[in-house]
Amino acid sequence: MSNKYTPIIGLEIHIELNTKSKMFCQCPADYFGQEPNTHTCPVCLGMPGGLPVPNEEAIRRTILFGKAIGCKINKRFKFDRKHYFYPDLPKGYQISQYDEPIVGNGNLEVYVNGEKKSFAITRVHLEEDTGKLTHKGGESLIDYNRGGVPLMEIVTEPVFHTSEDVKAFLEELQLIARYLGIANADMEKGDMRLEPNISLQLTEKLPELPEYKVEVKNINSFKFAQKAIEYELKRQEEILERGEVPPQETRGWDANTKTTVPQRLKENANDYRYFPDADIPVFEYTDEQLQEIYDEGMVRLPHERIGTYVDEWGVKYVDAVTLVKSKDTAEYFEDLVSANKTAGLDLKPQQIAAALLNKKIKISDDPTKALKEFKESTAPVETDMDKLSSVVDTVLRENQKAVDDFKSGKNPNAIMYLMGQVMRAMKGQADANIVKRLLEERI
Amino acid sequence: MAEIYGKGIVALKQMLDNKEISPTELFQYFEKRADEHEGKIHSYITRASVDYNADRPTEGKLAGIPIAVKDIFCTKDLRTTAASKVLDEFIPKYESTATARLIAEGAWFTGKTNMDAWAHGASSETSAYGLTYNPWDLDRYPGGSSSGSASVVSAYVAPASIGTDTGGSIRHPASWCGILGLKPTHGRVSRYGVAAMGSSLDSPGPMGLYTEDLALLLEVMAGKDEYDATTSPSPVPNYTADMQTKRTFTLGIAKEYIDDATPDIQKRIMETVEILKKMGHTIKEVSLLDPKYAISAYTIINRAEVSSNLARLHGVRYSNPRNMFGEEAKRRSMLGAYALSHGYYDEYYKKAQKVRQLIKQSFADTFQSIDLILAPTAPVTALEVGSFEKYPFFGEMMDRLNEPASVAGIPAMSVPIGLDGDNLPVGMQIIGPALHESDLLNLSYQLEQETDFFGVIKQGLENWK
Ligand SMILES: [Zn+2]
């Protein structure tokens, strides 16, 4: 894309919480792979007299998540009804949060390719998921197992300018949700859904926002998130270059054609007639109650850990990023670093990181024992130079094809094969660097 | 066998306990009365059988006691229509909390009583199943929306009943049919399984002939419910015991409420006040917000909630299509949707909520200096069938003295205090602070002891012997 336009992207992200029960009833929230319509009751089916009783665990998790992504937690919040008629919505309205959400605004810091960036978040609110519609031939089938599952909606400011930023931000949200243990956040399974609002503005007109935006739905992987955004930016640029303005609309990502296509809009989508749900009392938390939630559930977050690993321990950024991708790995790595110190093993954190990532150390091992074994295995090997010299000659002679492939440049990896042969003949009793040097000299 | 006729549920329980009669015999007694009188009063939409009640617990505060249930409570395996064709064939697979608690104490249900469809109205005119008639004068309305629950007790076709009150739907028909009706504090009795009308207003409650019967029914139904987040966690008092201890109250009379009623009704109220004075109670004039503000706030909030609550009846799964809604339900849905729509929300709904706060405050301030408020239940006594068409807001007109307590969410009770010139019952409201149902019942019991409700209950029973 030329510099003439700057992409302006805002995100709406839905993450389903993996609580035991649904948001407003006692039905199990787990619906994946279940027999359709077996996890239902008068409440989540919207039968007469069914009343919502809020799931306090879902609220606790949303508070924790909001705190973890650097947002303000509202001590007072309420639930509202959002009305529209659609078969996946049994009550004719969705219980959501309108003007008093649980989580207010804030900023989340994310590393994008080693660079620390901050993205502005508008709010996070809690709502209930809708049922799942399947269209088969001329028929539409509804499964209400998903209806009423707790769903967090994260809304950002239009602060993203590249699809890469979006992807990094999404991955960070997923990671945080998993660190906190509040959600699976699996995009492929639909636990996490992205709806970006995408537009282009003439760079010279910034910071004024564009006069239109296009919302894209049906994105079910990080890869597609990036592709959809890139496709959409290109499509919009072409329209703008023709001197036209892309229409404000909702489009759907089509994974088969790798394009976005206009979507049929839900009826009355522009007026949801929000109003407070009188079935659910307004919530008022005290500072002490919030603190209790943080104390119980907060963990050290991935970006905080990256900071420590890189800045304090001298771990390479790429390795730090890989380490924190799993909370178990990150915590084990920290155990190793601390065991290293306690046992006075004098290994560098970067060495430990590399060993862990190369699986020279396995997570199940006792940290001190694992480090000791690792240290021994890396101790310099005494090399019998006379024996090595003759072994190298033998190997070169017996593997003429590999020698030729390496010499001609046909297969640069052939030297690794030769090294392997030498090491085997030496029964491992040789320094790999010396072996390599000798081989290179004599080829 | 001792006489059954005219006995309340506490007295009937005594007969059952003494084995003077079996639950089945008792039930059959009321079945027979229904066979005889239903053609005249038409209280039921659906009648229940002995078989339906076969599995009831044999122990409990209400074991074997027949009770009529407004057709807005979902009753498992018993058709529930809310008096609308939209739910014509609806047989719930679940039980409302209020009826479940009655069942747990062994109550039998005689059937589901007629009402204004979705509880929209004060006459039974909006029912899709025809009119219910007032036992005091079969050419007149019974009041509503708990129309059948009032007439069925008034004609002793059932000894007691339960109804729901959103803006007077228990108190109003109780007063027109000459019986007792209590609207508890919002959140005192669970709304779970009650087809919602106005969620922030709906209050299920008891109706009957004797104070002790209402006390017992409320005791059984009230209390925290894990299926209704708005129910109060406050412990349920022993209403029956509490009302036996005579207490003296400071009673407030509000000019704003009295002036609205017919001269006959005003006269009955003033006579009652004199008697209460003689009984040792203190009477004080108080000033409340003009009921007209409550009506405006009530109408907006109620219509908004109705439009939202009826949205689930879309016919995708269990209900008939939406074109089967009656005129009143359609009118309310449209008005409510309008009041909530973009650009009008602030002007209507939000303003109504502010007024609601003021009304609550006005009551709270008043209850600083008095214990209970006395007021007419309705501005007129039972109207003749046909007068409904003269008023587009019939329900609101009839309920204008009921709606303030509804909007404030506080308890209010209607008790009979005599007859007017047309020999029709006059009802008086006793309004109290939130969760003070005990006080209401205490005063009602005193009036009952002192005046026998001015002979109204006795004469009502005499009419249908
Ligand atoms: Zn459910």
mmCIF file with all atom_site columns, N, CA and C and ligand atoms in Angstrom, chain A residues 22 24-28 39-45 144 147-148, ligand 1:
data_model
loop_
_atom_site.group_PDB
_atom_site.id
_atom_site.type_symbol
_atom_site.label_atom_id
_atom_site.label_alt_id
_atom_site.label_comp_id
_atom_site.label_asym_id
_atom_site.label_entity_id
_atom_site.label_seq_id
_atom_site.pdbx_PDB_ins_code
_atom_site.Cartn_x
_atom_site.Cartn_y
_atom_site.Cartn_z
_atom_site.occupancy
_atom_site.B_iso_or_equiv
_atom_site.pdbx_formal_charge
_atom_site.auth_seq_id
_atom_site.auth_comp_id
_atom_site.auth_asym_id
_atom_site.auth_atom_id
_atom_site.pdbx_PDB_model_num
ATOM   1  N  N  . LYS A 1 22  ? -23.786 -21.559 32.303 1.00 0.00 ? 22  LYS A N  1
ATOM   2  C  CA . LYS A 1 22  ? -24.049 -20.447 31.407 1.00 0.00 ? 22  LYS A CA 1
ATOM   3  C  C  . LYS A 1 22  ? -24.146 -19.120 32.167 1.00 0.00 ? 22  LYS A C  1
ATOM   4  N  N  . PHE A 1 24  ? -26.660 -16.958 32.594 1.00 0.00 ? 24  PHE A N  1
ATOM   5  C  CA . PHE A 1 24  ? -27.843 -16.609 33.376 1.00 0.00 ? 24  PHE A CA 1
ATOM   6  C  C  . PHE A 1 24  ? -28.673 -17.810 33.835 1.00 0.00 ? 24  PHE A C  1
ATOM   7  N  N  . CYS A 1 25  ? -28.157 -19.017 33.646 1.00 0.00 ? 25  CYS A N  1
ATOM   8  C  CA . CYS A 1 25  ? -28.884 -20.190 34.146 1.00 0.00 ? 25  CYS A CA 1
ATOM   9  C  C  . CYS A 1 25  ? -27.866 -21.243 34.557 1.00 0.00 ? 25  CYS A C  1
ATOM   10 N  N  . GLN A 1 26  ? -28.368 -22.365 35.026 1.00 0.00 ? 26  GLN A N  1
ATOM   11 C  CA . GLN A 1 26  ? -27.495 -23.405 35.565 1.00 0.00 ? 26  GLN A CA 1
ATOM   12 C  C  . GLN A 1 26  ? -27.012 -24.402 34.504 1.00 0.00 ? 26  GLN A C  1
ATOM   13 N  N  . CYS A 1 27  ? -27.449 -24.242 33.242 1.00 0.00 ? 27  CYS A N  1
ATOM   14 C  CA . CYS A 1 27  ? -27.054 -25.199 32.204 1.00 0.00 ? 27  CYS A CA 1
ATOM   15 C  C  . CYS A 1 27  ? -25.537 -25.203 32.009 1.00 0.00 ? 27  CYS A C  1
ATOM   16 N  N  . PRO A 1 28  ? -24.949 -26.368 31.657 1.00 0.00 ? 28  PRO A N  1
ATOM   17 C  CA . PRO A 1 28  ? -23.507 -26.405 31.392 1.00 0.00 ? 28  PRO A CA 1
ATOM   18 C  C  . PRO A 1 28  ? -23.168 -25.480 30.212 1.00 0.00 ? 28  PRO A C  1
ATOM   19 N  N  . HIS A 1 39  ? -28.301 -28.919 26.370 1.00 0.00 ? 39  HIS A N  1
ATOM   20 C  CA . HIS A 1 39  ? -27.911 -28.055 27.482 1.00 0.00 ? 39  HIS A CA 1
ATOM   21 C  C  . HIS A 1 39  ? -28.835 -26.831 27.497 1.00 0.00 ? 39  HIS A C  1
ATOM   22 N  N  . THR A 1 40  ? -30.088 -27.074 27.767 1.00 0.00 ? 40  THR A N  1
ATOM   23 C  CA . THR A 1 40  ? -31.065 -25.985 27.730 1.00 0.00 ? 40  THR A CA 1
ATOM   24 C  C  . THR A 1 40  ? -32.038 -26.095 28.900 1.00 0.00 ? 40  THR A C  1
ATOM   25 N  N  . CYS A 1 41  ? -32.712 -24.956 29.183 1.00 0.00 ? 41  CYS A N  1
ATOM   26 C  CA . CYS A 1 41  ? -33.699 -24.914 30.261 1.00 0.00 ? 41  CYS A CA 1
ATOM   27 C  C  . CYS A 1 41  ? -34.669 -23.777 29.949 1.00 0.00 ? 41  CYS A C  1
ATOM   28 N  N  . PRO A 1 42  ? -35.731 -23.612 30.756 1.00 0.00 ? 42  PRO A N  1
ATOM   29 C  CA . PRO A 1 42  ? -36.683 -22.535 30.442 1.00 0.00 ? 42  PRO A CA 1
ATOM   30 C  C  . PRO A 1 42  ? -36.034 -21.151 30.346 1.00 0.00 ? 42  PRO A C  1
ATOM   31 N  N  . VAL A 1 43  ? -34.932 -20.951 31.082 1.00 0.00 ? 43  VAL A N  1
ATOM   32 C  CA . VAL A 1 43  ? -34.304 -19.623 31.070 1.00 0.00 ? 43  VAL A CA 1
ATOM   33 C  C  . VAL A 1 43  ? -33.596 -19.370 29.741 1.00 0.00 ? 43  VAL A C  1
ATOM   34 N  N  . CYS A 1 44  ? -32.701 -20.287 29.340 1.00 0.00 ? 44  CYS A N  1
ATOM   35 C  CA . CYS A 1 44  ? -31.938 -20.021 28.119 1.00 0.00 ? 44  CYS A CA 1
ATOM   36 C  C  . CYS A 1 44  ? -32.745 -20.331 26.861 1.00 0.00 ? 44  CYS A C  1
ATOM   37 N  N  . LEU A 1 45  ? -33.910 -20.946 27.020 1.00 0.00 ? 45  LEU A N  1
ATOM   38 C  CA . LEU A 1 45  ? -34.793 -21.122 25.862 1.00 0.00 ? 45  LEU A CA 1
ATOM   39 C  C  . LEU A 1 45  ? -35.796 -19.983 25.751 1.00 0.00 ? 45  LEU A C  1
ATOM   40 N  N  . TYR A 1 144 ? -29.541 -24.456 20.647 1.00 0.00 ? 144 TYR A N  1
ATOM   41 C  CA . TYR A 1 144 ? -29.490 -23.471 21.729 1.00 0.00 ? 144 TYR A CA 1
ATOM   42 C  C  . TYR A 1 144 ? -28.474 -23.828 22.808 1.00 0.00 ? 144 TYR A C  1
ATOM   43 N  N  . GLY A 1 147 ? -26.549 -20.895 23.272 1.00 0.00 ? 147 GLY A N  1
ATOM   44 C  CA . GLY A 1 147 ? -27.336 -19.741 23.722 1.00 0.00 ? 147 GLY A CA 1
ATOM   45 C  C  . GLY A 1 147 ? -27.181 -19.539 25.217 1.00 0.00 ? 147 GLY A C  1
ATOM   46 N  N  . GLY A 1 148 ? -26.713 -18.355 25.619 1.00 0.00 ? 148 GLY A N  1
ATOM   47 C  CA . GLY A 1 148 ? -26.571 -18.072 27.036 1.00 0.00 ? 148 GLY A CA 1
ATOM   48 C  C  . GLY A 1 148 ? -25.184 -18.326 27.596 1.00 0.00 ? 148 GLY A C  1
HETATM 49 ZN ZN . ZN  C 2 .   ? -30.324 -22.902 30.586 1.00 0.00 ? 1   ZN  C ZN 1
#
